[in-house]
Coordinates of C-alpha atoms and ligand atoms in Angstrom, one line a residue:
Chain A
M9 CA -11.1 14.6 -42.2
D10 CA -14.8 15.4 -42.0
S11 CA -15.9 17.8 -39.3
I12 CA -18.4 15.4 -37.8
F13 CA -15.7 13.0 -37.0
L14 CA -13.5 15.6 -35.4
Q15 CA -16.4 16.9 -33.4
L16 CA -17.1 13.4 -32.1
V17 CA -13.6 13.0 -31.1
V18 CA -13.4 16.3 -29.3
D19 CA -16.7 15.6 -27.4
G20 CA -15.4 12.2 -26.6
L21 CA -12.2 13.6 -25.1
A22 CA -14.4 16.1 -23.0
N23 CA -16.5 13.2 -21.7
G24 CA -13.4 11.1 -21.1
A25 CA -12.0 13.9 -19.0
I26 CA -15.0 13.5 -16.7
Y27 CA -14.7 9.8 -16.4
A28 CA -11.0 10.3 -15.7
A29 CA -11.6 12.5 -12.8
L30 CA -13.5 9.8 -10.9
A31 CA -11.2 7.0 -12.2
L32 CA -8.2 8.9 -10.6
A33 CA -10.0 8.7 -7.2
I34 CA -10.5 5.0 -7.6
V35 CA -6.9 4.5 -8.6
L36 CA -5.8 6.5 -5.6
V37 CA -7.7 4.3 -3.1
H38 CA -6.5 1.2 -4.9
R39 CA -2.9 2.3 -4.8
A40 CA -3.1 3.2 -1.1
T41 CA -5.2 0.3 0.2
G42 CA -5.2 -2.3 -2.6
M43 CA -9.0 -2.3 -2.8
I44 CA -11.7 -0.8 -5.0
N45 CA -14.1 1.7 -3.4
F46 CA -17.5 1.3 -5.2
A47 CA -18.8 4.2 -3.0
Q48 CA -16.3 6.7 -4.5
G49 CA -19.0 8.1 -6.8
A50 CA -21.7 8.3 -4.1
M51 CA -19.3 10.0 -1.8
A52 CA -18.4 12.5 -4.5
V53 CA -22.1 13.3 -5.1
M54 CA -22.5 14.0 -1.4
S55 CA -19.6 16.4 -1.6
T56 CA -21.0 18.1 -4.6
F57 CA -24.3 18.7 -2.9
L58 CA -22.4 20.1 0.0
A59 CA -20.7 22.6 -2.3
W60 CA -24.0 23.3 -3.9
S61 CA -25.6 24.2 -0.5
M62 CA -22.8 26.5 0.3
W63 CA -23.1 28.2 -3.1
Q64 CA -26.9 28.5 -2.5
V65 CA -26.3 30.4 0.7
G66 CA -24.1 32.9 -1.1
L67 CA -20.5 31.6 -1.1
P68 CA -18.7 32.1 -4.4
A69 CA -18.6 28.8 -6.3
P70 CA -14.7 28.4 -6.3
V71 CA -14.7 29.0 -2.5
A72 CA -17.6 26.6 -1.9
I73 CA -15.7 24.0 -3.9
L74 CA -12.4 24.5 -2.2
V75 CA -14.0 24.3 1.3
T76 CA -15.9 21.1 0.2
I77 CA -12.6 19.5 -1.0
V78 CA -11.1 20.0 2.4
I79 CA -14.2 18.7 4.2
S80 CA -14.4 15.8 1.9
M81 CA -10.8 14.9 2.8
V82 CA -11.7 14.7 6.4
M83 CA -14.9 12.8 5.7
G84 CA -13.1 10.3 3.5
A85 CA -10.5 9.7 6.2
A86 CA -13.4 9.3 8.7
V87 CA -15.1 6.7 6.5
E88 CA -11.9 4.6 6.5
R89 CA -11.2 5.0 10.2
L90 CA -14.8 4.3 11.4
V91 CA -16.2 1.9 8.8
I92 CA -13.7 0.3 6.5
R93 CA -11.0 -0.4 9.2
R94 CA -13.4 -2.8 11.0
F95 CA -13.4 -5.0 7.9
E96 CA -9.8 -4.8 6.8
Q97 CA -8.8 -7.7 9.0
G98 CA -11.1 -10.1 7.3
S99 CA -11.1 -11.1 3.6
E100 CA -10.5 -8.4 1.1
H101 CA -13.9 -9.1 -0.5
T102 CA -15.7 -8.2 2.8
A103 CA -14.4 -4.6 2.7
V104 CA -15.2 -4.3 -1.0
I105 CA -18.8 -5.4 -0.4
V106 CA -19.0 -2.9 2.5
T107 CA -18.2 -0.2 0.0
V108 CA -21.1 -1.4 -2.2
G109 CA -23.2 -1.0 0.9
L110 CA -21.8 2.6 1.4
L111 CA -22.7 3.3 -2.3
V112 CA -26.4 2.6 -1.5
L113 CA -26.2 4.4 1.9
F114 CA -24.7 7.6 0.6
T115 CA -27.0 7.8 -2.4
G116 CA -29.9 7.4 -0.1
L117 CA -28.6 10.0 2.3
A118 CA -28.1 12.5 -0.6
G119 CA -31.7 11.9 -1.7
L120 CA -32.9 12.3 1.9
F121 CA -31.2 15.6 2.5
W122 CA -31.3 17.2 -1.0
G123 CA -34.1 15.4 -2.8
Y124 CA -34.1 13.7 -6.2
T125 CA -34.9 16.7 -8.4
A126 CA -31.9 17.6 -10.5
V127 CA -30.4 21.1 -9.7
E128 CA -28.1 23.4 -11.6
F129 CA -24.5 23.6 -10.5
P130 CA -22.2 26.5 -11.3
S131 CA -19.3 26.1 -13.6
L132 CA -15.8 27.2 -12.7
F133 CA -15.2 28.2 -16.3
P134 CA -16.7 30.8 -18.5
L135 CA -19.5 30.0 -21.0
G136 CA -18.8 29.8 -24.7
T137 CA -16.8 27.7 -27.1
L138 CA -13.6 27.8 -29.0
N139 CA -13.4 26.7 -32.6
I140 CA -10.4 24.4 -33.1
A141 CA -10.0 23.3 -36.7
G142 CA -13.7 23.1 -37.3
A143 CA -14.7 21.4 -34.1
F144 CA -16.3 23.3 -31.2
V145 CA -14.9 22.9 -27.7
S146 CA -16.4 24.6 -24.7
Y147 CA -14.2 26.5 -22.3
Q148 CA -15.6 24.2 -19.7
S149 CA -14.3 21.1 -21.4
L150 CA -10.9 22.7 -21.9
G151 CA -10.9 23.7 -18.2
N152 CA -11.8 20.2 -17.1
I153 CA -9.0 18.8 -19.2
A154 CA -6.5 21.3 -17.8
V155 CA -7.5 20.7 -14.2
L156 CA -7.2 17.0 -14.8
L157 CA -3.7 17.2 -16.2
L158 CA -2.6 19.2 -13.2
V159 CA -4.1 16.5 -10.9
V160 CA -2.3 13.8 -12.7
L161 CA 1.0 15.7 -12.5
G162 CA 0.4 16.3 -8.8
L163 CA -0.3 12.6 -8.2
Q164 CA 2.7 11.4 -10.1
L165 CA 4.9 13.8 -8.0
L166 CA 3.3 12.7 -4.8
F167 CA 3.8 9.0 -5.5
K168 CA 7.2 9.1 -7.1
K169 CA 8.9 12.0 -5.3
T170 CA 7.6 12.3 -1.8
K171 CA 8.1 10.2 1.4
L172 CA 4.3 10.2 1.9
G173 CA 3.9 8.7 -1.6
L174 CA 6.6 6.0 -0.9
A175 CA 4.8 5.1 2.4
L176 CA 1.5 4.9 0.5
R177 CA 3.0 2.6 -2.1
A178 CA 4.6 0.5 0.6
V179 CA 1.4 0.0 2.6
A180 CA -0.5 -0.9 -0.6
D181 CA 2.1 -3.5 -1.4
N182 CA 2.6 -5.2 2.0
P183 CA 1.0 -3.7 5.1
E184 CA 2.8 -6.1 7.5
S185 CA 6.3 -5.3 6.3
S186 CA 5.5 -1.6 6.2
S187 CA 4.4 -1.6 9.8
L188 CA 7.6 -3.5 10.7
S189 CA 9.5 -0.7 9.0
G190 CA 7.8 1.8 11.4
I191 CA 5.1 3.0 9.0
P192 CA 1.8 3.7 10.9
V193 CA -0.3 1.7 8.4
G194 CA -3.7 2.8 9.7
N195 CA -2.9 6.5 9.4
L196 CA -1.7 6.0 5.8
L197 CA -4.9 4.2 4.8
M198 CA -6.7 7.1 6.2
V199 CA -4.6 9.5 4.2
G200 CA -5.3 7.5 1.0
W201 CA -9.0 7.5 1.6
G202 CA -8.9 11.2 2.4
L203 CA -7.0 12.2 -0.7
A204 CA -9.3 10.0 -2.9
A205 CA -12.4 11.7 -1.3
A206 CA -10.9 15.1 -2.0
L207 CA -10.3 14.1 -5.6
G208 CA -13.8 12.7 -5.8
A209 CA -15.2 16.1 -4.6
L210 CA -13.2 17.8 -7.3
A211 CA -14.5 15.4 -9.9
G212 CA -18.1 16.0 -8.8
A213 CA -17.7 19.7 -9.1
L214 CA -16.3 19.4 -12.6
I215 CA -19.0 17.0 -13.8
A216 CA -22.1 18.6 -12.2
P217 CA -22.3 21.7 -14.4
K218 CA -22.4 19.5 -17.4
V219 CA -25.1 17.0 -16.4
F220 CA -27.0 18.7 -13.5
L221 CA -26.8 17.5 -10.0
D222 CA -28.9 14.7 -8.5
P223 CA -28.2 11.7 -6.2
H224 CA -27.6 9.4 -9.2
M225 CA -25.5 11.9 -11.1
L226 CA -22.4 9.6 -11.0
D227 CA -24.0 6.1 -11.3
Q228 CA -23.2 5.8 -14.9
V229 CA -20.0 7.7 -14.7
L230 CA -18.8 5.2 -12.1
V231 CA -19.2 2.4 -14.6
Y232 CA -17.0 4.3 -17.1
A233 CA -14.6 5.3 -14.4
L234 CA -14.2 1.7 -13.2
A235 CA -13.6 0.5 -16.7
A236 CA -11.0 3.3 -17.2
A237 CA -9.3 2.5 -13.9
I238 CA -9.1 -1.2 -14.7
L239 CA -8.0 -0.6 -18.3
G240 CA -5.3 1.8 -17.1
G241 CA -3.9 -0.9 -14.9
L242 CA -5.5 0.2 -11.5
N243 CA -2.2 1.6 -10.2
S244 CA -1.3 4.2 -12.8
P245 CA -2.9 7.7 -12.6
L246 CA -1.7 8.4 -16.2
G247 CA -3.0 5.1 -17.4
A248 CA -6.4 5.8 -16.0
V249 CA -6.6 9.2 -17.7
V250 CA -5.5 7.8 -21.1
A251 CA -8.0 4.9 -20.8
A252 CA -10.8 7.2 -19.8
M253 CA -10.1 9.5 -22.8
L254 CA -10.0 6.5 -25.1
I255 CA -13.3 5.2 -23.7
G256 CA -14.9 8.6 -24.2
V257 CA -13.8 8.7 -27.8
V258 CA -14.5 5.1 -28.7
E259 CA -17.9 5.3 -27.1
N260 CA -18.8 8.4 -29.1
L261 CA -17.6 7.1 -32.4
A262 CA -19.2 3.7 -32.0
G263 CA -22.5 5.4 -31.0
H264 CA -22.5 7.5 -34.2
Y265 CA -21.1 5.2 -36.8
I266 CA -22.4 1.8 -35.8
T267 CA -26.1 2.4 -36.0
I268 CA -27.1 -0.7 -34.0
I269 CA -25.3 0.8 -31.0
G270 CA -26.9 4.2 -31.0
D271 CA -27.3 6.1 -27.7
D272 CA -28.9 3.3 -25.7
L273 CA -26.1 0.8 -26.1
K274 CA -23.3 3.3 -25.8
I275 CA -22.6 2.3 -22.3
A276 CA -21.8 -1.3 -23.4
V277 CA -18.9 0.0 -25.5
P278 CA -16.4 0.6 -22.7
L279 CA -17.3 -2.7 -21.1
I280 CA -16.7 -4.6 -24.3
A281 CA -13.4 -2.7 -24.9
M282 CA -12.4 -3.6 -21.3
F283 CA -13.2 -7.2 -21.9
I284 CA -11.2 -7.4 -25.0
I285 CA -8.2 -5.5 -23.7
L286 CA -8.0 -7.5 -20.5
L287 CA -8.1 -10.7 -22.5
V288 CA -5.0 -9.6 -24.2
R289 CA -3.3 -7.7 -21.4
P290 CA -4.6 -8.9 -18.0
Q291 CA -2.5 -6.3 -16.2
G292 CA -4.2 -3.4 -18.1
L293 CA -2.7 -1.0 -20.6
F294 CA -0.3 0.6 -18.2
G295 CA -0.2 -1.9 -15.3
Q296 CA 2.9 -3.7 -14.3
K297 CA 2.9 -7.3 -14.9
E298 CA 3.2 -9.3 -11.6
V299 CA 6.5 -11.0 -11.5
V300 CA 6.5 -13.0 -8.3
R301 CA 9.3 -15.4 -7.5
V302 CA 9.2 -17.4 -4.3
Chain B
M3 CA 20.8 -3.8 31.6
P4 CA 19.8 -6.2 28.8
V5 CA 18.7 -4.7 25.5
L6 CA 15.8 -7.1 25.3
E7 CA 14.2 -9.2 28.0
L8 CA 11.3 -11.5 27.8
D9 CA 9.8 -12.5 31.1
N10 CA 7.2 -15.3 31.2
V11 CA 5.8 -14.3 27.8
T12 CA 2.7 -15.9 26.5
A13 CA 1.0 -15.5 23.2
A14 CA -2.2 -16.6 21.6
Y15 CA -3.9 -16.7 18.2
G16 CA -7.5 -16.2 19.0
K17 CA -8.2 -18.4 22.0
A18 CA -5.3 -20.9 21.3
E19 CA -2.3 -20.1 23.5
V20 CA 0.9 -21.1 21.6
L21 CA 3.6 -19.6 23.9
H22 CA 3.4 -20.7 27.5
G23 CA 5.9 -18.5 29.4
I24 CA 9.1 -17.8 27.4
G25 CA 12.1 -16.2 29.0
L26 CA 15.0 -14.6 27.0
K27 CA 17.7 -12.0 27.5
V28 CA 19.9 -10.2 25.0
E29 CA 22.8 -8.2 26.3
P30 CA 23.9 -5.0 24.5
G31 CA 25.9 -6.0 21.4
G32 CA 25.0 -9.7 21.9
A33 CA 23.3 -12.2 19.6
V34 CA 20.9 -14.9 20.8
G35 CA 19.6 -17.7 18.8
I36 CA 16.1 -19.3 19.0
L37 CA 16.2 -22.9 17.8
G38 CA 13.3 -25.4 17.5
A39 CA 11.3 -27.6 15.2
N40 CA 8.5 -26.5 12.9
G41 CA 5.6 -25.1 14.9
A42 CA 7.6 -24.8 18.2
G43 CA 6.8 -21.1 18.5
K44 CA 10.0 -19.4 17.2
T45 CA 8.2 -17.0 14.8
T46 CA 5.5 -16.3 17.4
T47 CA 8.2 -15.3 19.9
L48 CA 9.5 -12.6 17.5
R49 CA 5.9 -11.6 16.8
A50 CA 5.3 -11.1 20.5
V51 CA 8.3 -8.7 20.7
S52 CA 7.0 -6.7 17.6
G53 CA 3.4 -6.5 18.9
M54 CA 2.0 -8.6 16.1
V55 CA 0.2 -11.1 18.3
K56 CA -1.8 -11.0 21.5
T57 CA 0.8 -11.2 24.2
G58 CA 0.9 -11.6 28.0
G59 CA 3.8 -11.4 30.4
Q60 CA 6.4 -8.8 29.9
V61 CA 8.7 -7.7 27.1
T62 CA 11.2 -4.9 28.0
F63 CA 13.5 -3.0 25.6
N64 CA 16.3 -1.2 27.4
G65 CA 14.3 -1.5 30.6
R66 CA 11.1 0.0 29.0
K67 CA 8.0 -2.2 28.9
I68 CA 6.9 -2.6 25.2
T69 CA 4.2 -5.2 25.5
G70 CA 1.0 -3.8 24.0
L71 CA 2.7 -1.4 21.5
R72 CA 1.8 -1.5 17.8
P73 CA 4.4 -3.0 15.4
D74 CA 5.2 0.5 14.0
Q75 CA 5.7 1.9 17.5
V76 CA 8.1 -1.0 18.3
A77 CA 10.0 -0.4 15.1
G78 CA 10.2 3.3 16.0
L79 CA 12.0 2.4 19.3
G80 CA 14.8 0.8 17.3
I81 CA 13.8 -2.8 16.9
S82 CA 13.9 -4.0 13.3
H83 CA 12.2 -7.3 12.4
V84 CA 13.0 -9.3 9.3
P85 CA 10.0 -11.6 9.1
Q86 CA 9.9 -15.2 8.0
G87 CA 9.5 -15.3 4.2
R88 CA 11.4 -12.0 3.9
G89 CA 8.4 -9.7 3.5
T90 CA 9.8 -8.0 0.4
L91 CA 7.8 -5.1 -1.0
A92 CA 7.5 -6.9 -4.3
R93 CA 6.2 -4.1 -6.5
L94 CA 8.6 -1.5 -5.2
S95 CA 12.1 -1.0 -6.6
V96 CA 15.1 -2.3 -4.7
R97 CA 16.0 1.2 -3.8
D98 CA 12.5 2.1 -2.6
N99 CA 12.5 -1.1 -0.4
L100 CA 15.6 0.3 1.3
L101 CA 14.1 3.7 1.7
V102 CA 11.0 2.3 3.3
G103 CA 13.3 0.8 5.9
A104 CA 14.6 4.3 6.6
Y105 CA 11.0 5.7 6.9
R106 CA 11.4 6.8 10.5
R107 CA 14.7 8.5 10.0
K108 CA 15.0 12.3 9.8
D109 CA 18.6 12.5 8.8
S110 CA 18.3 12.4 5.0
R111 CA 22.0 12.8 4.5
G112 CA 22.7 9.8 6.8
V113 CA 20.2 7.8 4.9
A114 CA 21.9 8.5 1.6
V115 CA 25.3 7.5 3.1
D116 CA 23.9 4.3 4.5
L117 CA 22.2 3.5 1.2
E118 CA 25.5 3.8 -0.7
H119 CA 27.3 1.8 2.1
Y120 CA 24.7 -1.0 1.6
F121 CA 25.2 -1.0 -2.1
E122 CA 29.0 -1.2 -1.7
L123 CA 28.5 -4.3 0.5
F124 CA 26.1 -5.9 -2.0
P125 CA 27.2 -5.0 -5.5
Q126 CA 24.8 -7.5 -7.1
L127 CA 21.9 -5.5 -5.6
A128 CA 23.5 -2.2 -6.5
A129 CA 23.4 -3.1 -10.2
R130 CA 19.6 -3.8 -9.8
R131 CA 18.7 -0.9 -7.6
N132 CA 15.9 0.3 -10.0
N133 CA 14.5 -3.2 -10.6
L134 CA 11.3 -4.4 -8.9
A135 CA 12.1 -6.4 -5.8
A136 CA 9.8 -9.2 -7.2
A137 CA 12.4 -9.9 -9.9
L138 CA 15.2 -10.7 -7.5
S139 CA 16.3 -14.2 -6.7
G140 CA 15.4 -15.7 -3.2
G141 CA 18.9 -15.0 -1.8
E142 CA 18.9 -11.4 -3.1
Q143 CA 15.4 -10.8 -1.6
Q144 CA 16.7 -12.0 1.7
L145 CA 19.7 -9.6 1.5
L146 CA 17.2 -6.9 0.5
A147 CA 14.9 -7.6 3.5
I148 CA 18.0 -7.5 5.8
G149 CA 19.1 -4.3 4.1
R150 CA 15.6 -2.8 4.7
A151 CA 16.0 -3.5 8.4
F152 CA 19.5 -2.2 8.5
M153 CA 18.5 1.1 6.9
S154 CA 16.3 1.9 9.9
K155 CA 19.6 2.0 12.0
P156 CA 18.2 -0.3 14.6
E157 CA 19.6 -1.1 18.0
L158 CA 18.2 -4.6 17.8
M159 CA 17.5 -6.8 14.8
L160 CA 15.1 -9.8 14.8
L161 CA 15.9 -12.2 12.0
D162 CA 13.4 -15.0 11.3
E163 CA 15.0 -18.0 9.5
P164 CA 17.1 -16.0 7.0
S165 CA 18.2 -19.3 5.4
L166 CA 14.7 -20.5 4.6
G167 CA 14.3 -21.8 1.1
L168 CA 17.9 -21.0 0.1
A169 CA 20.5 -23.3 -1.3
P170 CA 23.2 -24.1 1.4
S171 CA 25.9 -21.9 -0.3
T172 CA 23.4 -19.0 -0.6
A173 CA 22.4 -19.4 3.0
Q174 CA 26.1 -19.3 3.9
G175 CA 26.4 -16.1 2.0
V176 CA 23.5 -14.5 3.7
Y177 CA 24.9 -15.4 7.2
E178 CA 28.2 -13.9 6.2
A179 CA 26.4 -10.7 5.2
I180 CA 24.6 -10.6 8.6
A181 CA 28.0 -11.1 10.4
E182 CA 29.4 -8.3 8.3
L183 CA 26.6 -5.9 9.1
R184 CA 26.9 -6.7 12.7
R185 CA 30.6 -6.0 12.7
H186 CA 29.9 -2.6 11.1
S187 CA 27.1 -1.5 13.4
G188 CA 27.5 -3.3 16.6
L189 CA 23.8 -4.0 16.9
S190 CA 22.2 -6.7 19.0
M191 CA 20.4 -9.6 17.4
V192 CA 17.9 -12.4 17.9
V193 CA 18.2 -15.0 15.2
V194 CA 15.6 -17.7 14.6
E195 CA 17.0 -20.7 12.8
Q196 CA 16.4 -24.4 12.4
N197 CA 19.9 -25.0 11.3
A198 CA 22.0 -24.8 14.5
A199 CA 25.3 -24.6 12.7
L200 CA 24.3 -21.6 10.7
A201 CA 22.9 -19.9 13.8
F202 CA 26.0 -20.5 15.8
S203 CA 28.1 -18.9 13.1
I204 CA 26.6 -15.7 14.5
V205 CA 25.1 -16.2 18.0
E206 CA 27.0 -16.9 21.2
E207 CA 24.0 -18.4 23.0
A208 CA 20.6 -19.8 22.2
I209 CA 17.4 -21.1 23.6
V210 CA 15.6 -24.2 22.2
L211 CA 11.8 -24.1 22.0
E212 CA 9.5 -27.1 22.2
T213 CA 5.8 -26.6 21.8
G214 CA 5.8 -23.1 23.2
H215 CA 8.2 -23.8 26.1
V216 CA 11.9 -23.1 26.5
A217 CA 13.3 -26.7 26.6
L218 CA 16.9 -25.8 26.8
A219 CA 19.1 -22.7 27.0
G220 CA 22.8 -22.2 27.0
T221 CA 26.0 -21.0 25.3
R222 CA 27.2 -22.3 21.9
D223 CA 29.6 -24.7 23.5
E224 CA 27.1 -26.0 26.1
L225 CA 24.4 -26.7 23.5
M226 CA 26.7 -28.0 20.8
G227 CA 28.1 -30.4 23.4
M228 CA 24.7 -32.1 23.8
D229 CA 24.0 -35.1 21.6
A230 CA 20.3 -34.3 21.4
I231 CA 21.0 -30.9 19.9
R232 CA 23.4 -32.2 17.3
E233 CA 21.0 -34.9 16.3
A234 CA 18.0 -32.7 16.1
Y235 CA 19.5 -29.6 14.5
L236 CA 22.7 -30.6 12.7
G237 CA 21.3 -33.6 10.9
G238 CA 22.8 -36.3 13.0
Ligands
ATP419 N1 -1.8 -17.0 12.3 C1 -1.9 -18.1 13.1 N2 -3.1 -18.5 13.6 C2 -3.3 -19.6 14.3 N3 -2.2 -20.4 14.8 C3 -1.0 -20.0 14.4 C4 -0.8 -18.9 13.5 N4 0.6 -18.8 13.3 C5 1.1 -19.9 14.0 N5 0.2 -20.6 14.6 C6 0.4 -21.7 15.5 O1 1.3 -21.4 16.5 C7 2.3 -22.4 16.8 C8 3.7 -21.7 16.7 O2 3.9 -21.3 15.3 P1 5.1 -20.5 14.9 O3 4.9 -20.0 13.5 O4 5.6 -19.6 15.9 O5 6.2 -21.7 14.8 P2 7.7 -21.7 14.3 O6 8.5 -22.2 15.4 O7 8.1 -20.4 13.7 O8 7.6 -22.7 13.1 P3 8.4 -22.8 11.6 O9 9.7 -23.3 11.9 O10 7.6 -23.7 10.9 O11 8.3 -21.4 11.1 C9 2.0 -23.5 15.8 O12 1.3 -24.5 16.4 C10 1.2 -22.8 14.7 O13 0.3 -23.8 14.1
MG420 MG1 8.6 -19.7 11.9

């Protein structure tokens, strides 16, 4: 195998890890509330700026990021409680459109408070690279992948093994029946949004050192993350991660080997892949096929 | 003291009032039926008890006023509502559906015991405990919905047309299951039904609703003695 190919694959996996982090937040909201939050990236950017400000005033980066994750959880819950809940009664589409509005709003707010000049964000991992079979991998990429795998494991345990996870799944499946079983549906939607916002904050902190931080940092990543979440079946954390890695690798290889694609058209690759896969498997790579009998 | 008492209960969807002063009493351990044609307000009556619809008048549970509580709060007091159309959690496994029913319970050992008890009563569901609920037949889904309610260890169960959409023999089986659960647990019940014969296999008394009013009320023998009832709800 030639070393360029290997390097492209390794870089693709590292990029995929980044898409995966945001995709997981999207999957989490979808699992908890049955909807897609288009503002997930913009909320994560706000969180990342918050961490950046704390770091600027002298807090060590890991502490700033941890504090931000906690604050983001509260803020995410507040967004559900104060904004989204007002639209949940109506059609599902209304709430989704509201999240598109929030995307614009939060991006604008980040610009207003922190400006549009890109700033540097500290990495949680040491500089330097590791040589694996001829390909170079930064410690940062390895660290991102490791954190990501831990998050996936944590989410699988949460959903499969805990009572909170069971309640989240129940509410996503059928809110009315869940409330008749004594589950306080509103509180669980809040928890779902809070967890997703916390995850988004973590995603932002992992991505920012790689791409610099500005209000539009996650715009493009959001497209990839959405593609990954849908490809992975929208409900499966593991599916989203695998799909994100796949997208990262395919995008890199296509950009290099298919000259007409190049760097400019790279972003079309995940979308085309999504289109083709959904034609064949509408439920996504890992999604459960809907079997509904009346 | 009655377990459940409805006094002059009204209910409205938006501005349209569809219940115009319903009265109903369920004594401890008793079972009361609600009969009536399509659109008479049977489902809405149960929804008024569970806090799922804007309600006036008074609903009391063991003497405590529950009008105005949220559905999950009502459930937490010991009222379990099996909605019309079963409300199965389609993408959850059979076992998880039952565990959702036990959400409010703190006695995890008791939950495990009740789960096994339920599976003993319904072996056809025990064999499919790890399957998705969506893959069950209509009758099995109804048994699962009843099981979910049963798992919360309620004091009062509200059942909304458990026979809906089932073949007569399947519906018979579901009613036998309900009777069996009642014998085991001694819980009180309100059973909504369009088929009077099925309802009276369980309940001792019933009210008959007509366009949001109580048109008739009485014991099984009183109501079954009336020609009008037999014609309307027993198919002639
Ligand atoms: N969500 C709703 N919004 C507006 N009106 C409603 C709603 N649900 C029921 N209604 C109206 O309220 C009245 C009572 O309906 P309800 O569902 O309680 O009847 P039901 O006796 O349960 O009928 P069925 O046997 O068909 O289930 C009907 O006129 C119905 O059209
Ligand atoms: Mg009804």
